[in-house]
Amino acid sequence: TEEELCYGTLWARSEEGRTRTKVFKRTFTSGIPRDDPKAPKFIDMLNERVDSEAQKLLTQQHEMVRPDSEWTINWAPSKGIDPSNPQHKAYLQNFCRAFENACIQSLNEALEEEVQPDPVVDEAKWHLHFADERSSKFHNSPTAVAVLDRVKEFLNIGNDRKVFVIWGKSGAGKTYVLARAAAEAAAQCRVRSGVCIVRFLGTTAASSKVALLLESLLAQLKLTYCKSEVCIPSDFRQLEALFKEAVTTWPSVEKPLTLVLDSVDQLDDSNQGRLLQWLPVTGLPDSVRIVVSTLPDYPEEDTKEADMKAGFRCKTHLEGMLGNDASATLCFARVLDIEDPKDILIHILLQRGRTVTNEQMEAVLAAFGQRSERDKAGTPLWLTLAASLAATWKSRDTAPSIPTSVRELIIKLFDQLTVLRGKALARKAIACITLCKEGISEVELAQVLSLDDNVLAEQYEHWVPSVRVVPCIVVTRSLADLRPYLASRGSASALGWYHRQFWEAAEDEFLKDPEFNQQVHFELAEYFRGVHHDKPKSYNAALLKVVQKHGPDETEGDRLVPAQKYEFSGNVFANDSAASVLNNRRLAEGVHHCIRAQLAEETMAELTSILYILCKFKAGMGTELQLELIEAMDRFPACQPELENVKSFVGKHISTCREPEFPGHIVVEALNEPDASPVFKSATSLCKERSLGWETAIKWVNKPQAFDPCRMSIPAGGSVKCVAYSPDCKTVALGFTESIEIINVVTGDMICKMEGHTGDV
């Protein structure tokens, strides 16, 4: 088009800019017969005659553009270009090949010039952007303003050198309050030369696990306080100690620190993150302000038993660490007494570019007044969901019945998705988002949906594409419908529910059927293990019926899913850690779904693989591996002896696994195991497969074939004076000089450290 030519070439700012545009000029050697029926496809026509003005302008533009290559062919009567003509066929093939090569060359040149991203800056920018985005949606209700004022007062004056805690039920508006406070604090820090660090936990990969969170925070602190000489350790104990030191000693009166951590309950269980032992809560210097938010401990009667056992007790842990004056530093975030919900609804609707009629508004307000006491605690979420529902109405519509509870509104949202995008697709998409351990990306979701024949049959009802995949636009639109309620999980592009109520609603509405639940886990297990890569998958009856309209003899098709190897590229045994790119998605999700799909053989193949063990630790997922072993032993009793052997091997060499002296150190340790050990068999096979040669370099004389009774080597932070097991044998207490450490005997992680004793324990 004219616009493309102008922007791409004529208006380019420099010669370098013009070289980024590839121009292919194609002409017919004998011209275009004006009376040919195909002529209008190649020249501008007006009232069945050539548009001479348009042709003149086009000719002038061609003269102004410098083509990179020119292509000519003779005109084929009544066809213009005729692929059945051998000469035209060769012309098309050569042109397409040249066009493809030019595109690849241009992409390669762009990749070579690409500026390498800075993960520290990118993480900080993401959370500041999140704060700005949520802050823009903050509504000045009296109670929200009251909570915000308390936060501002704390940031300005302090509070007896302790952290400030906001707590409240899910959906009560804590995130919006902290987002506004963080945005204003960041603006003030830019003026006053202070440092403001913000993290909305659970919204990015680096804020979902406590170890990654501390690494990310330390990297930003190191950069902002010019501590280039400081090395960030990989051991969690050292990481925790350095973080506390950095927060309490690096800031100064000239350069104070404001640290905002939203939703500490969103941390997973690795390294006992939700116990919050890593967070300096008291004894903060005057130059440091820390604000955190958390859920309550779920004492309600309708709380699921699993939740009561899960340990969402961040508030209780914070109260214990704050001591007697905890009430002065805890603020209950509630938005119960909204005087005019109509203003908030109009505010949310305007952000979506929508309005509603008076009758429709009255229907929403009537439902608002009928909410239960439990749902009043989640008023902001209720209003957001109700506004989303109202935004779909047309002005001529009579307002339908509005659900009065958050749960019913979420289910209504899910129902809308099934109507708009198809029942099979919506059900499977919601199930995948809910069941994936660390979320699922848009690309992954499209590929998983492509493996479901019922989804394809539903989407192909009116049109059958040439490849057997779900149309990308359908997946994109489905996620766009859910985007306000999703957050990044596990990796930058993986998405999961932001609010806990969505998990619960999805489980109750779509995953109550154990067979469907297990089937989704089965399909996710197959996807993350690359079972269907580069091979056709047979069609079920529903898909077969639809597809055979397109190709009568077609009974199977390639779904174009990736191979899902442990390594994307490079060699995990290379000395340079950057030399290999690990498939963290398979490492995080594969075994998780195999266990829940009751795939004992596949689970064993993964967990007994020395390469899997090595990659899990190299990806920082060592704790998750140990928990997978425990869970697999519970699910598959017949496999317990072999899995127990693997668990003991990992526990015995936990320090080597986490910080090997050289790449592949753990493989050498596996070769020293008895010949009957599954890790020895796997290591031997791996050495032969990759021609490592280590199995021949180690020659044992009278190699011991008895298994080592050692089950776990716990790295102690000093001289251990005494040891005591808990009654359930799941934890062990280590006595040191003036302190006690409680250790998880499954993972070797320190649960907590008790200090204050004045002598040897």
mmCIF file of C-alpha atoms in Angstrom, residues 124-297:
data_model
loop_
_atom_site.group_PDB
_atom_site.id
_atom_site.type_symbol
_atom_site.label_atom_id
_atom_site.label_comp_id
_atom_site.label_asym_id
_atom_site.label_seq_id
_atom_site.Cartn_x
_atom_site.Cartn_y
_atom_site.Cartn_z
ATOM 1 C CA ALA A 124 11.712 -3.448 38.498
ATOM 2 C CA LYS A 125 9.941 -1.877 35.508
ATOM 3 C CA TRP A 126 7.313 -4.619 35.447
ATOM 4 C CA HIS A 127 6.278 -4.065 39.065
ATOM 5 C CA LEU A 128 6.337 -0.270 38.765
ATOM 6 C CA HIS A 129 4.159 -0.547 35.660
ATOM 7 C CA PHE A 130 1.820 -2.874 37.563
ATOM 8 C CA ALA A 131 1.660 -0.309 40.377
ATOM 9 C CA ASP A 132 0.855 2.520 37.947
ATOM 10 C CA GLU A 133 -1.811 0.436 36.196
ATOM 11 C CA ARG A 134 -3.555 -0.608 39.443
ATOM 12 C CA SER A 135 -3.118 2.849 40.926
ATOM 13 C CA SER A 136 -5.029 4.363 38.003
ATOM 14 C CA LYS A 137 -8.016 2.184 38.981
ATOM 15 C CA PHE A 138 -7.925 3.171 42.646
ATOM 16 C CA HIS A 139 -11.217 4.702 43.808
ATOM 17 C CA ASN A 140 -11.349 7.138 46.705
ATOM 18 C CA SER A 141 -13.866 5.371 48.920
ATOM 19 C CA PRO A 142 -13.715 6.497 52.576
ATOM 20 C CA THR A 143 -12.309 3.249 53.965
ATOM 21 C CA ALA A 144 -9.808 2.819 51.128
ATOM 22 C CA VAL A 145 -8.585 6.374 51.678
ATOM 23 C CA ALA A 146 -8.365 5.704 55.434
ATOM 24 C CA VAL A 147 -6.102 2.695 54.856
ATOM 25 C CA LEU A 148 -4.050 4.637 52.297
ATOM 26 C CA ASP A 149 -3.631 7.516 54.754
ATOM 27 C CA ARG A 150 -2.288 5.114 57.384
ATOM 28 C CA VAL A 151 0.235 3.766 54.881
ATOM 29 C CA LYS A 152 1.312 7.298 53.931
ATOM 30 C CA GLU A 153 1.643 8.246 57.586
ATOM 31 C CA PHE A 154 3.862 5.224 58.164
ATOM 32 C CA LEU A 155 6.040 6.026 55.145
ATOM 33 C CA ASN A 156 6.486 9.606 56.333
ATOM 34 C CA ILE A 157 6.889 9.096 60.103
ATOM 35 C CA GLY A 158 7.695 5.410 60.632
ATOM 36 C CA ASN A 159 6.371 3.104 63.321
ATOM 37 C CA ASP A 160 8.812 2.176 66.050
ATOM 38 C CA ARG A 161 11.268 0.637 63.529
ATOM 39 C CA LYS A 162 8.849 -2.150 62.510
ATOM 40 C CA VAL A 163 7.211 -3.202 59.247
ATOM 41 C CA PHE A 164 3.678 -2.051 58.458
ATOM 42 C CA VAL A 165 1.207 -4.841 57.620
ATOM 43 C CA ILE A 166 -2.057 -4.559 55.677
ATOM 44 C CA TRP A 167 -4.283 -7.614 55.899
ATOM 45 C CA GLY A 168 -7.732 -8.433 54.587
ATOM 46 C CA LYS A 169 -9.732 -10.986 52.683
ATOM 47 C CA SER A 170 -9.088 -11.685 49.011
ATOM 48 C CA GLY A 171 -10.743 -9.016 46.903
ATOM 49 C CA ALA A 172 -10.834 -6.421 49.696
ATOM 50 C CA GLY A 173 -8.712 -3.962 47.708
ATOM 51 C CA LYS A 174 -5.296 -4.409 49.377
ATOM 52 C CA THR A 175 -3.445 -4.451 46.067
ATOM 53 C CA TYR A 176 -5.085 -1.237 44.828
ATOM 54 C CA VAL A 177 -4.204 0.568 48.078
ATOM 55 C CA LEU A 178 -0.577 -0.621 47.962
ATOM 56 C CA ALA A 179 -0.357 0.178 44.249
ATOM 57 C CA ARG A 180 -1.405 3.789 44.894
ATOM 58 C CA ALA A 181 0.944 4.057 47.881
ATOM 59 C CA ALA A 182 3.836 2.543 45.891
ATOM 60 C CA ALA A 183 3.238 4.814 42.902
ATOM 61 C CA GLU A 184 3.258 7.919 45.124
ATOM 62 C CA ALA A 185 6.305 6.689 47.088
ATOM 63 C CA ALA A 186 8.205 6.054 43.853
ATOM 64 C CA ALA A 187 7.389 9.576 42.652
ATOM 65 C CA GLN A 188 8.633 11.055 45.946
ATOM 66 C CA CYS A 189 11.832 8.999 45.831
ATOM 67 C CA ARG A 190 12.659 10.405 42.412
ATOM 68 C CA VAL A 191 12.498 13.896 43.921
ATOM 69 C CA ARG A 192 14.225 13.129 47.241
ATOM 70 C CA SER A 193 16.973 10.775 45.938
ATOM 71 C CA GLY A 194 15.502 7.836 47.804
ATOM 72 C CA VAL A 195 15.036 4.238 46.683
ATOM 73 C CA CYS A 196 11.598 2.679 46.244
ATOM 74 C CA ILE A 197 11.429 -1.049 45.467
ATOM 75 C CA VAL A 198 8.039 -2.600 44.732
ATOM 76 C CA ARG A 199 7.060 -6.244 44.304
ATOM 77 C CA PHE A 200 3.572 -7.625 43.703
ATOM 78 C CA LEU A 201 4.329 -11.199 44.691
ATOM 79 C CA GLY A 202 3.124 -13.946 42.409
ATOM 80 C CA THR A 203 2.816 -11.722 39.329
ATOM 81 C CA THR A 204 6.225 -12.652 37.844
ATOM 82 C CA ALA A 205 8.578 -15.610 37.877
ATOM 83 C CA ALA A 206 11.073 -13.812 40.113
ATOM 84 C CA SER A 207 8.430 -12.974 42.718
ATOM 85 C CA SER A 208 6.786 -16.388 43.106
ATOM 86 C CA LYS A 209 9.528 -18.200 45.054
ATOM 87 C CA VAL A 210 11.281 -16.722 48.043
ATOM 88 C CA ALA A 211 14.784 -17.596 46.789
ATOM 89 C CA LEU A 212 14.168 -15.925 43.416
ATOM 90 C CA LEU A 213 12.510 -12.983 45.157
ATOM 91 C CA LEU A 214 15.529 -12.387 47.403
ATOM 92 C CA GLU A 215 17.916 -12.711 44.460
ATOM 93 C CA SER A 216 15.859 -10.162 42.518
ATOM 94 C CA LEU A 217 15.628 -7.733 45.451
ATOM 95 C CA LEU A 218 19.339 -8.037 46.215
ATOM 96 C CA ALA A 219 20.244 -7.448 42.569
ATOM 97 C CA GLN A 220 18.194 -4.235 42.561
ATOM 98 C CA LEU A 221 19.571 -3.106 45.930
ATOM 99 C CA LYS A 222 23.097 -3.873 44.746
ATOM 100 C CA LEU A 223 22.540 -1.745 41.643
ATOM 101 C CA THR A 224 20.851 1.196 43.371
ATOM 102 C CA TYR A 225 23.314 1.355 46.298
ATOM 103 C CA CYS A 226 26.390 0.837 44.080
ATOM 104 C CA LYS A 227 27.549 -2.381 45.780
ATOM 105 C CA SER A 228 29.192 -3.912 42.720
ATOM 106 C CA GLU A 229 31.705 -5.803 44.880
ATOM 107 C CA VAL A 230 28.948 -7.844 46.574
ATOM 108 C CA CYS A 231 28.346 -11.345 45.201
ATOM 109 C CA ILE A 232 24.837 -12.758 45.517
ATOM 110 C CA PRO A 233 25.109 -16.340 46.886
ATOM 111 C CA SER A 234 23.061 -19.305 45.693
ATOM 112 C CA ASP A 235 22.747 -20.950 49.113
ATOM 113 C CA PHE A 236 19.455 -19.859 50.664
ATOM 114 C CA ARG A 237 20.823 -19.340 54.178
ATOM 115 C CA GLN A 238 23.536 -17.037 52.888
ATOM 116 C CA LEU A 239 20.987 -15.355 50.622
ATOM 117 C CA GLU A 240 18.675 -14.661 53.554
ATOM 118 C CA ALA A 241 21.525 -13.318 55.702
ATOM 119 C CA LEU A 242 22.759 -11.015 52.929
ATOM 120 C CA PHE A 243 19.249 -9.696 52.289
ATOM 121 C CA LYS A 244 18.756 -8.784 55.944
ATOM 122 C CA GLU A 245 22.176 -7.145 55.988
ATOM 123 C CA ALA A 246 21.458 -5.185 52.798
ATOM 124 C CA VAL A 247 18.075 -3.918 53.968
ATOM 125 C CA THR A 248 19.317 -2.846 57.392
ATOM 126 C CA THR A 249 22.787 -1.459 56.596
ATOM 127 C CA TRP A 250 22.933 -0.199 53.001
ATOM 128 C CA PRO A 251 20.240 2.545 53.137
ATOM 129 C CA SER A 252 21.095 5.891 54.748
ATOM 130 C CA VAL A 253 19.412 9.151 55.699
ATOM 131 C CA GLU A 254 20.672 10.618 52.425
ATOM 132 C CA LYS A 255 19.374 7.637 50.445
ATOM 133 C CA PRO A 256 16.500 5.968 52.351
ATOM 134 C CA LEU A 257 14.745 2.773 51.286
ATOM 135 C CA THR A 258 11.027 2.124 50.835
ATOM 136 C CA LEU A 259 10.207 -1.555 50.243
ATOM 137 C CA VAL A 260 6.625 -2.542 49.318
ATOM 138 C CA LEU A 261 5.745 -6.260 49.177
ATOM 139 C CA ASP A 262 2.159 -7.065 48.215
ATOM 140 C CA SER A 263 0.606 -10.476 48.923
ATOM 141 C CA VAL A 264 3.367 -12.332 50.774
ATOM 142 C CA ASP A 265 0.875 -15.233 50.972
ATOM 143 C CA GLN A 266 1.395 -15.707 47.205
ATOM 144 C CA LEU A 267 4.855 -17.222 47.776
ATOM 145 C CA ASP A 268 5.027 -20.972 47.294
ATOM 146 C CA ASP A 269 6.233 -23.457 49.921
ATOM 147 C CA SER A 270 9.860 -23.635 48.763
ATOM 148 C CA ASN A 271 12.358 -22.623 51.474
ATOM 149 C CA GLN A 272 9.409 -22.068 53.842
ATOM 150 C CA GLY A 273 8.763 -18.712 52.198
ATOM 151 C CA ARG A 274 5.401 -18.132 53.885
ATOM 152 C CA LEU A 275 6.911 -18.439 57.364
ATOM 153 C CA LEU A 276 8.522 -15.043 56.568
ATOM 154 C CA GLN A 277 11.694 -15.779 58.542
ATOM 155 C CA TRP A 278 13.605 -14.127 55.689
ATOM 156 C CA LEU A 279 11.900 -10.754 56.237
ATOM 157 C CA PRO A 280 13.425 -8.262 58.715
ATOM 158 C CA VAL A 281 10.337 -7.271 60.703
ATOM 159 C CA THR A 282 11.708 -5.414 63.729
ATOM 160 C CA GLY A 283 14.812 -3.379 64.527
ATOM 161 C CA LEU A 284 14.735 -1.505 61.218
ATOM 162 C CA PRO A 285 16.844 1.661 60.918
ATOM 163 C CA ASP A 286 15.095 5.036 60.607
ATOM 164 C CA SER A 287 16.036 5.181 56.921
ATOM 165 C CA VAL A 288 14.035 2.029 56.055
ATOM 166 C CA ARG A 289 10.275 1.624 55.568
ATOM 167 C CA ILE A 290 8.784 -1.797 54.761
ATOM 168 C CA VAL A 291 5.096 -2.326 53.924
ATOM 169 C CA VAL A 292 3.625 -5.793 53.313
ATOM 170 C CA SER A 293 0.133 -7.155 52.726
ATOM 171 C CA THR A 294 -1.317 -10.615 53.319
ATOM 172 C CA LEU A 295 -4.495 -12.643 53.537
ATOM 173 C CA PRO A 296 -6.014 -13.550 56.903
ATOM 174 C CA ASP A 297 -5.540 -17.069 58.273
#
